[in-house]
């Protein structure tokens, strides 16, 4: 991930020497590293805080800083932008116990959560302003992707895409989603009816397939 940072710095050095087509006016300061590159770098799983001293050397006016907050099992390592002596926006936090990483975007004081990475490989994506971030997508290691809708705290699954090309659609509130349709890679579609009910964690009233379309000709009935 440092490649992009290094290239940006190299271009800046060329500009400073006058190697490029653009010449700097007197007193104009060259910024080797941009905020966009630092944000992209911090979001990369290969990023390491051991790189921070190098970043500070090539770009002392805009770099990254790190620290630890919390006690005991609730200790977190944080990364943030650093603008000279002034701390900038929070970029990420990592649980030192669980390994979970939370990623943020936005200016200092208005940072909002945009992604959570779990040690299991599961990744959750969020949208919305600070304090109202809502889950919109969950990615799993096996290629399964769940799409969510709804306000924060009541996000429901509306669609699940599988690596083999199947696409399942759901209706209902969070925790009571019921499958209503499955689309297959060959163009076939199955429809379902019935409520989803649970007793002791087991489904006791599964959705009933009512009909399907193979993608060729007329639908056929599944009773």
PDB file of C-alpha atoms in Angstrom:
ATOM      1  CA  UNK A   1       0.000   0.000   0.000  1.00  0.00           C
ATOM      2  CA  UNK A   2       2.959   2.342   0.320  1.00  0.00           C
ATOM      3  CA  UNK A   3       3.498   2.243  -3.452  1.00  0.00           C
ATOM      4  CA  UNK A   4       0.893   4.945  -4.123  1.00  0.00           C
ATOM      5  CA  UNK A   5       2.345   7.100  -1.346  1.00  0.00           C
ATOM      6  CA  UNK A   6       5.864   6.701  -2.711  1.00  0.00           C
ATOM      7  CA  UNK A   7       4.752   7.549  -6.251  1.00  0.00           C
ATOM      8  CA  UNK A   8       2.980  10.673  -5.028  1.00  0.00           C
ATOM      9  CA  UNK A   9       6.110  11.766  -3.228  1.00  0.00           C
ATOM     10  CA  UNK A  10       8.256  11.097  -6.296  1.00  0.00           C
ATOM     11  CA  UNK A  11       5.987  13.226  -8.465  1.00  0.00           C
ATOM     12  CA  UNK A  12       6.148  16.009  -5.911  1.00  0.00           C
ATOM     13  CA  UNK A  13       9.933  15.876  -5.882  1.00  0.00           C
ATOM     14  CA  UNK A  14      10.007  16.071  -9.680  1.00  0.00           C
ATOM     15  CA  UNK A  15       7.745  19.105  -9.584  1.00  0.00           C
ATOM     16  CA  UNK A  16       9.966  20.716  -6.959  1.00  0.00           C
ATOM     17  CA  UNK A  17      13.016  20.210  -9.213  1.00  0.00           C
ATOM     18  CA  UNK A  18      11.160  21.546 -12.216  1.00  0.00           C
ATOM     19  CA  UNK A  19      11.169  18.194 -14.026  1.00  0.00           C
ATOM     20  CA  UNK A  20       7.474  18.478 -14.830  1.00  0.00           C
ATOM     21  CA  UNK A  21       5.646  20.874 -17.105  1.00  0.00           C
ATOM     22  CA  UNK A  22       4.340  22.889 -14.162  1.00  0.00           C
ATOM     23  CA  UNK A  23       6.605  25.210 -12.213  1.00  0.00           C
ATOM     24  CA  UNK A  24       5.864  26.354  -8.711  1.00  0.00           C
ATOM     25  CA  UNK A  25       5.426  29.994  -7.908  1.00  0.00           C
ATOM     26  CA  UNK A  26       7.642  31.506  -5.255  1.00  0.00           C
ATOM     27  CA  UNK A  27       6.509  30.618  -1.754  1.00  0.00           C
ATOM     28  CA  UNK A  28       4.197  27.821  -2.936  1.00  0.00           C
ATOM     29  CA  UNK A  29       4.558  24.712  -0.769  1.00  0.00           C
ATOM     30  CA  UNK A  30       4.505  21.234  -2.301  1.00  0.00           C
ATOM     31  CA  UNK A  31       2.495  18.578  -0.424  1.00  0.00           C
ATOM     32  CA  UNK A  32       4.061  15.158  -1.146  1.00  0.00           C
ATOM     33  CA  UNK A  33       1.133  13.163   0.261  1.00  0.00           C
ATOM     34  CA  UNK A  34      -2.580  13.917  -0.050  1.00  0.00           C
ATOM     35  CA  UNK A  35      -5.339  13.173   2.443  1.00  0.00           C
ATOM     36  CA  UNK A  36      -7.043  10.896  -0.091  1.00  0.00           C
ATOM     37  CA  UNK A  37      -3.933   8.707  -0.368  1.00  0.00           C
ATOM     38  CA  UNK A  38      -3.533   8.500   3.414  1.00  0.00           C
ATOM     39  CA  UNK A  39      -7.178   7.480   3.806  1.00  0.00           C
ATOM     40  CA  UNK A  40      -6.783   4.837   1.114  1.00  0.00           C
ATOM     41  CA  UNK A  41      -3.599   3.586   2.733  1.00  0.00           C
ATOM     42  CA  UNK A  42      -5.121   3.319   6.221  1.00  0.00           C
ATOM     43  CA  UNK A  43      -8.040   1.295   4.820  1.00  0.00           C
ATOM     44  CA  UNK A  44      -5.670  -1.290   3.314  1.00  0.00           C
ATOM     45  CA  UNK A  45      -5.314  -4.482   5.363  1.00  0.00           C
ATOM     46  CA  UNK A  46      -1.569  -4.480   4.701  1.00  0.00           C
ATOM     47  CA  UNK A  47      -1.077  -1.060   6.306  1.00  0.00           C
ATOM     48  CA  UNK A  48       1.171  -1.053   9.400  1.00  0.00           C
ATOM     49  CA  UNK A  49       1.953   1.607  11.951  1.00  0.00           C
ATOM     50  CA  UNK A  50       5.656   0.791  11.462  1.00  0.00           C
ATOM     51  CA  UNK A  51       5.360   2.811   8.239  1.00  0.00           C
ATOM     52  CA  UNK A  52       4.267   5.975  10.059  1.00  0.00           C
ATOM     53  CA  UNK A  53       7.792   7.351  10.743  1.00  0.00           C
ATOM     54  CA  UNK A  54       8.579   7.169   7.024  1.00  0.00           C
ATOM     55  CA  UNK A  55       5.314   8.917   6.192  1.00  0.00           C
ATOM     56  CA  UNK A  56       6.127  11.668   8.667  1.00  0.00           C
ATOM     57  CA  UNK A  57       9.562  12.169   7.115  1.00  0.00           C
ATOM     58  CA  UNK A  58       8.228  12.573   3.577  1.00  0.00           C
ATOM     59  CA  UNK A  59       5.166  14.582   4.616  1.00  0.00           C
ATOM     60  CA  UNK A  60       5.528  16.249   8.032  1.00  0.00           C
ATOM     61  CA  UNK A  61       2.603  18.608   7.330  1.00  0.00           C
ATOM     62  CA  UNK A  62       0.153  15.754   6.721  1.00  0.00           C
ATOM     63  CA  UNK A  63       0.779  12.242   8.003  1.00  0.00           C
ATOM     64  CA  UNK A  64      -0.687   9.613  10.331  1.00  0.00           C
ATOM     65  CA  UNK A  65      -0.532   9.198  14.095  1.00  0.00           C
ATOM     66  CA  UNK A  66      -1.506   6.343  16.386  1.00  0.00           C
ATOM     67  CA  UNK A  67      -2.324   5.752  20.041  1.00  0.00           C
ATOM     68  CA  UNK A  68      -4.046   3.489  22.545  1.00  0.00           C
ATOM     69  CA  UNK A  69      -7.228   4.228  24.493  1.00  0.00           C
ATOM     70  CA  UNK A  70      -9.222   2.237  27.031  1.00  0.00           C
ATOM     71  CA  UNK A  71      -8.289  -0.277  29.723  1.00  0.00           C
ATOM     72  CA  UNK A  72      -8.155  -4.047  30.089  1.00  0.00           C
ATOM     73  CA  UNK A  73     -10.238  -5.949  27.568  1.00  0.00           C
ATOM     74  CA  UNK A  74     -11.547  -2.665  26.124  1.00  0.00           C
ATOM     75  CA  UNK A  75      -8.254  -1.351  24.810  1.00  0.00           C
ATOM     76  CA  UNK A  76      -8.287   0.025  21.276  1.00  0.00           C
ATOM     77  CA  UNK A  77      -5.546   1.126  18.935  1.00  0.00           C
ATOM     78  CA  UNK A  78      -6.562   4.172  16.869  1.00  0.00           C
ATOM     79  CA  UNK A  79      -5.165   5.811  13.747  1.00  0.00           C
ATOM     80  CA  UNK A  80      -5.914   9.375  12.771  1.00  0.00           C
ATOM     81  CA  UNK A  81      -4.755  12.038  10.370  1.00  0.00           C
ATOM     82  CA  UNK A  82      -2.101  14.362  11.730  1.00  0.00           C
ATOM     83  CA  UNK A  83      -1.801  17.907  10.347  1.00  0.00           C
ATOM     84  CA  UNK A  84       1.485  19.129  11.759  1.00  0.00           C
ATOM     85  CA  UNK A  85       0.875  19.428  15.513  1.00  0.00           C
ATOM     86  CA  UNK A  86      -2.908  19.294  15.132  1.00  0.00           C
ATOM     87  CA  UNK A  87      -4.787  15.956  15.238  1.00  0.00           C
ATOM     88  CA  UNK A  88      -7.144  15.368  12.322  1.00  0.00           C
ATOM     89  CA  UNK A  89     -10.030  12.995  11.680  1.00  0.00           C
ATOM     90  CA  UNK A  90     -10.185   9.485  13.115  1.00  0.00           C
ATOM     91  CA  UNK A  91      -9.482   6.858  10.429  1.00  0.00           C
ATOM     92  CA  UNK A  92      -9.734   3.520  12.205  1.00  0.00           C
ATOM     93  CA  UNK A  93      -9.888   1.746  15.552  1.00  0.00           C
ATOM     94  CA  UNK A  94      -8.839  -1.834  16.303  1.00  0.00           C
ATOM     95  CA  UNK A  95      -9.809  -3.945  19.297  1.00  0.00           C
ATOM     96  CA  UNK A  96      -6.594  -5.306  20.763  1.00  0.00           C
ATOM     97  CA  UNK A  97      -8.513  -8.250  22.237  1.00  0.00           C
ATOM     98  CA  UNK A  98     -10.798  -9.308  19.377  1.00  0.00           C
ATOM     99  CA  UNK A  99      -8.982  -7.931  16.352  1.00  0.00           C
ATOM    100  CA  UNK A 100     -12.116  -6.188  15.025  1.00  0.00           C
ATOM    101  CA  UNK A 101     -11.321  -3.054  12.983  1.00  0.00           C
ATOM    102  CA  UNK A 102     -13.705  -0.119  12.533  1.00  0.00           C
ATOM    103  CA  UNK A 103     -13.063   2.317   9.659  1.00  0.00           C
ATOM    104  CA  UNK A 104     -14.265   5.932   9.606  1.00  0.00           C
ATOM    105  CA  UNK A 105     -14.485   8.879   7.230  1.00  0.00           C
ATOM    106  CA  UNK A 106     -15.216  12.565   7.788  1.00  0.00           C
ATOM    107  CA  UNK A 107     -13.577  15.536   9.447  1.00  0.00           C
ATOM    108  CA  UNK A 108     -12.499  15.571  13.088  1.00  0.00           C
ATOM    109  CA  UNK A 109     -15.566  15.539  15.317  1.00  0.00           C
ATOM    110  CA  UNK A 110     -17.877  14.380  12.528  1.00  0.00           C
ATOM    111  CA  UNK A 111     -16.367  10.986  11.727  1.00  0.00           C
ATOM    112  CA  UNK A 112     -18.870   8.349  10.680  1.00  0.00           C
ATOM    113  CA  UNK A 113     -18.384   4.593  10.539  1.00  0.00           C
ATOM    114  CA  UNK A 114     -18.188   3.163   7.021  1.00  0.00           C
ATOM    115  CA  UNK A 115     -16.801  -0.351   7.467  1.00  0.00           C
ATOM    116  CA  UNK A 116     -16.208  -3.024  10.093  1.00  0.00           C
ATOM    117  CA  UNK A 117     -13.770  -5.902   9.567  1.00  0.00           C
ATOM    118  CA  UNK A 118     -13.950  -8.962  11.817  1.00  0.00           C
ATOM    119  CA  UNK A 119     -11.179 -11.444  12.534  1.00  0.00           C
ATOM    120  CA  UNK A 120     -13.346 -14.122  10.874  1.00  0.00           C
ATOM    121  CA  UNK A 121     -13.058 -12.276   7.545  1.00  0.00           C
ATOM    122  CA  UNK A 122     -16.612 -10.935   7.621  1.00  0.00           C
ATOM    123  CA  UNK A 123     -16.907  -7.330   6.455  1.00  0.00           C
ATOM    124  CA  UNK A 124     -19.839  -4.980   7.096  1.00  0.00           C
ATOM    125  CA  UNK A 125     -20.450  -1.739   5.175  1.00  0.00           C
ATOM    126  CA  UNK A 126     -22.369   1.246   6.556  1.00  0.00           C
ATOM    127  CA  UNK A 127     -23.975   4.443   5.264  1.00  0.00           C
ATOM    128  CA  UNK A 128     -25.378   7.494   7.051  1.00  0.00           C
ATOM    129  CA  UNK A 129     -24.225  10.394   9.173  1.00  0.00           C
ATOM    130  CA  UNK A 130     -22.429  10.097  12.500  1.00  0.00           C
ATOM    131  CA  UNK A 131     -24.676   8.470  15.089  1.00  0.00           C
ATOM    132  CA  UNK A 132     -27.104   7.227  12.443  1.00  0.00           C
ATOM    133  CA  UNK A 133     -24.909   4.819  10.499  1.00  0.00           C
ATOM    134  CA  UNK A 134     -26.941   1.910   9.156  1.00  0.00           C
ATOM    135  CA  UNK A 135     -25.767  -1.479   7.936  1.00  0.00           C
ATOM    136  CA  UNK A 136     -26.229  -1.830   4.164  1.00  0.00           C
ATOM    137  CA  UNK A 137     -24.083  -4.834   3.237  1.00  0.00           C
ATOM    138  CA  UNK A 138     -22.320  -7.839   4.758  1.00  0.00           C
ATOM    139  CA  UNK A 139     -19.599  -9.736   2.865  1.00  0.00           C
ATOM    140  CA  UNK A 140     -18.538 -13.261   3.858  1.00  0.00           C
ATOM    141  CA  UNK A 141     -15.367 -15.189   3.034  1.00  0.00           C
ATOM    142  CA  UNK A 142     -17.250 -17.752   0.925  1.00  0.00           C
ATOM    143  CA  UNK A 143     -18.416 -15.014  -1.439  1.00  0.00           C
ATOM    144  CA  UNK A 144     -21.919 -14.643   0.020  1.00  0.00           C
ATOM    145  CA  UNK A 145     -23.172 -11.043   0.162  1.00  0.00           C
ATOM    146  CA  UNK A 146     -26.156  -9.896   2.206  1.00  0.00           C
ATOM    147  CA  UNK A 147     -27.876  -6.590   1.438  1.00  0.00           C
ATOM    148  CA  UNK A 148     -29.714  -4.739   4.213  1.00  0.00           C
ATOM    149  CA  UNK A 149     -32.267  -1.939   4.386  1.00  0.00           C
ATOM    150  CA  UNK A 150     -33.751   0.020   7.270  1.00  0.00           C
ATOM    151  CA  UNK A 151     -32.761   2.529   9.921  1.00  0.00           C
ATOM    152  CA  UNK A 152     -29.941   1.922  12.352  1.00  0.00           C
ATOM    153  CA  UNK A 153     -30.786  -0.892  14.742  1.00  0.00           C
ATOM    154  CA  UNK A 154     -33.548  -2.323  12.565  1.00  0.00           C
ATOM    155  CA  UNK A 155     -31.685  -3.223   9.385  1.00  0.00           C
ATOM    156  CA  UNK A 156     -33.362  -6.172   7.680  1.00  0.00           C
ATOM    157  CA  UNK A 157     -31.973  -8.550   5.070  1.00  0.00           C
ATOM    158  CA  UNK A 158     -33.619  -7.890   1.697  1.00  0.00           C
ATOM    159  CA  UNK A 159     -31.352  -9.805  -0.631  1.00  0.00           C
ATOM    160  CA  UNK A 160     -28.622 -12.451  -0.435  1.00  0.00           C
ATOM    161  CA  UNK A 161     -26.271 -13.129  -3.346  1.00  0.00           C
ATOM    162  CA  UNK A 162     -24.277 -16.364  -3.465  1.00  0.00           C
ATOM    163  CA  UNK A 163     -21.001 -17.138  -5.211  1.00  0.00           C
ATOM    164  CA  UNK A 164     -22.724 -19.705  -7.424  1.00  0.00           C
ATOM    165  CA  UNK A 165     -25.000 -17.009  -8.890  1.00  0.00           C
ATOM    166  CA  UNK A 166     -28.154 -17.639  -6.858  1.00  0.00           C
ATOM    167  CA  UNK A 167     -30.005 -14.581  -5.597  1.00  0.00           C
ATOM    168  CA  UNK A 168     -32.545 -14.825  -2.762  1.00  0.00           C
ATOM    169  CA  UNK A 169     -35.046 -12.061  -1.957  1.00  0.00           C
ATOM    170  CA  UNK A 170     -36.644 -11.501   1.450  1.00  0.00           C
ATOM    171  CA  UNK A 171     -39.478  -9.489   2.974  1.00  0.00           C
ATOM    172  CA  UNK A 172     -40.337  -8.753   6.585  1.00  0.00           C
ATOM    173  CA  UNK A 173     -38.881  -6.941   9.560  1.00  0.00           C
ATOM    174  CA  UNK A 174     -35.453  -7.563  11.091  1.00  0.00           C
ATOM    175  CA  UNK A 175     -35.292 -11.029  12.615  1.00  0.00           C
ATOM    176  CA  UNK A 176     -38.484 -12.147  10.869  1.00  0.00           C
ATOM    177  CA  UNK A 177     -37.379 -11.954   7.238  1.00  0.00           C
ATOM    178  CA  UNK A 178     -39.074 -14.519   5.019  1.00  0.00           C
ATOM    179  CA  UNK A 179     -37.856 -15.751   1.664  1.00  0.00           C
ATOM    180  CA  UNK A 180     -40.155 -14.756  -1.202  1.00  0.00           C
ATOM    181  CA  UNK A 181     -38.116 -15.454  -4.318  1.00  0.00           C
ATOM    182  CA  UNK A 182     -34.971 -17.242  -5.496  1.00  0.00           C
ATOM    183  CA  UNK A 183     -33.364 -16.468  -8.824  1.00  0.00           C
ATOM    184  CA  UNK A 184     -30.982 -18.980 -10.413  1.00  0.00           C
ATOM    185  CA  UNK A 185     -28.051 -18.425 -12.806  1.00  0.00           C
ATOM    186  CA  UNK A 186     -29.890 -20.236 -15.625  1.00  0.00           C
ATOM    187  CA  UNK A 187     -32.711 -17.685 -15.482  1.00  0.00           C
ATOM    188  CA  UNK A 188     -35.089 -19.819 -13.429  1.00  0.00           C
ATOM    189  CA  UNK A 189     -37.050 -18.332 -10.532  1.00  0.00           C
ATOM    190  CA  UNK A 190     -38.788 -19.939  -7.543  1.00  0.00           C
ATOM    191  CA  UNK A 191     -41.443 -18.131  -5.477  1.00  0.00           C
ATOM    192  CA  UNK A 192     -42.397 -18.781  -1.857  1.00  0.00           C
ATOM    193  CA  UNK A 193     -45.285 -17.976   0.473  1.00  0.00           C
ATOM    194  CA  UNK A 194     -45.821 -18.317   4.210  1.00  0.00           C
ATOM    195  CA  UNK A 195     -44.570 -16.635   7.354  1.00  0.00           C
ATOM    196  CA  UNK A 196     -41.261 -17.373   8.984  1.00  0.00           C
ATOM    197  CA  UNK A 197     -41.808 -18.608  12.556  1.00  0.00           C
ATOM    198  CA  UNK A 198     -39.258 -19.734  15.105  1.00  0.00           C
ATOM    199  CA  UNK A 199     -39.463 -21.740  18.316  1.00  0.00           C
ATOM    200  CA  UNK A 200     -36.284 -22.309  20.246  1.00  0.00           C
ATOM    201  CA  UNK A 201     -34.305 -21.102  17.290  1.00  0.00           C
ATOM    202  CA  UNK A 202     -35.711 -23.665  14.837  1.00  0.00           C
ATOM    203  CA  UNK A 203     -37.998 -22.833  11.932  1.00  0.00           C
ATOM    204  CA  UNK A 204     -41.389 -24.494  12.494  1.00  0.00           C
ATOM    205  CA  UNK A 205     -43.299 -22.930   9.624  1.00  0.00           C
ATOM    206  CA  UNK A 206     -41.031 -22.766   6.570  1.00  0.00           C
ATOM    207  CA  UNK A 207     -41.893 -20.789   3.497  1.00  0.00           C
ATOM    208  CA  UNK A 208     -43.745 -22.920   0.943  1.00  0.00           C
ATOM    209  CA  UNK A 209     -42.656 -22.949  -2.689  1.00  0.00           C
ATOM    210  CA  UNK A 210     -45.675 -22.079  -4.806  1.00  0.00           C
ATOM    211  CA  UNK A 211     -44.383 -21.857  -8.370  1.00  0.00           C
ATOM    212  CA  UNK A 212     -41.297 -21.363 -10.426  1.00  0.00           C
ATOM    213  CA  UNK A 213     -40.231 -20.193 -13.830  1.00  0.00           C
ATOM    214  CA  UNK A 214     -37.425 -22.020 -15.612  1.00  0.00           C
ATOM    215  CA  UNK A 215     -36.591 -19.100 -17.828  1.00  0.00           C
ATOM    216  CA  UNK A 216     -37.932 -21.000 -20.854  1.00  0.00           C
ATOM    217  CA  UNK A 217     -41.641 -21.394 -21.628  1.00  0.00           C
ATOM    218  CA  UNK A 218     -44.430 -21.102 -19.059  1.00  0.00           C
ATOM    219  CA  UNK A 219     -44.175 -21.346 -15.253  1.00  0.00           C
ATOM    220  CA  UNK A 220     -44.836 -24.686 -13.591  1.00  0.00           C
ATOM    221  CA  UNK A 221     -46.445 -25.306 -10.209  1.00  0.00           C
ATOM    222  CA  UNK A 222     -44.597 -26.543  -7.114  1.00  0.00           C
ATOM    223  CA  UNK A 223     -47.088 -27.693  -4.460  1.00  0.00           C
TER     224      UNK A 223
END
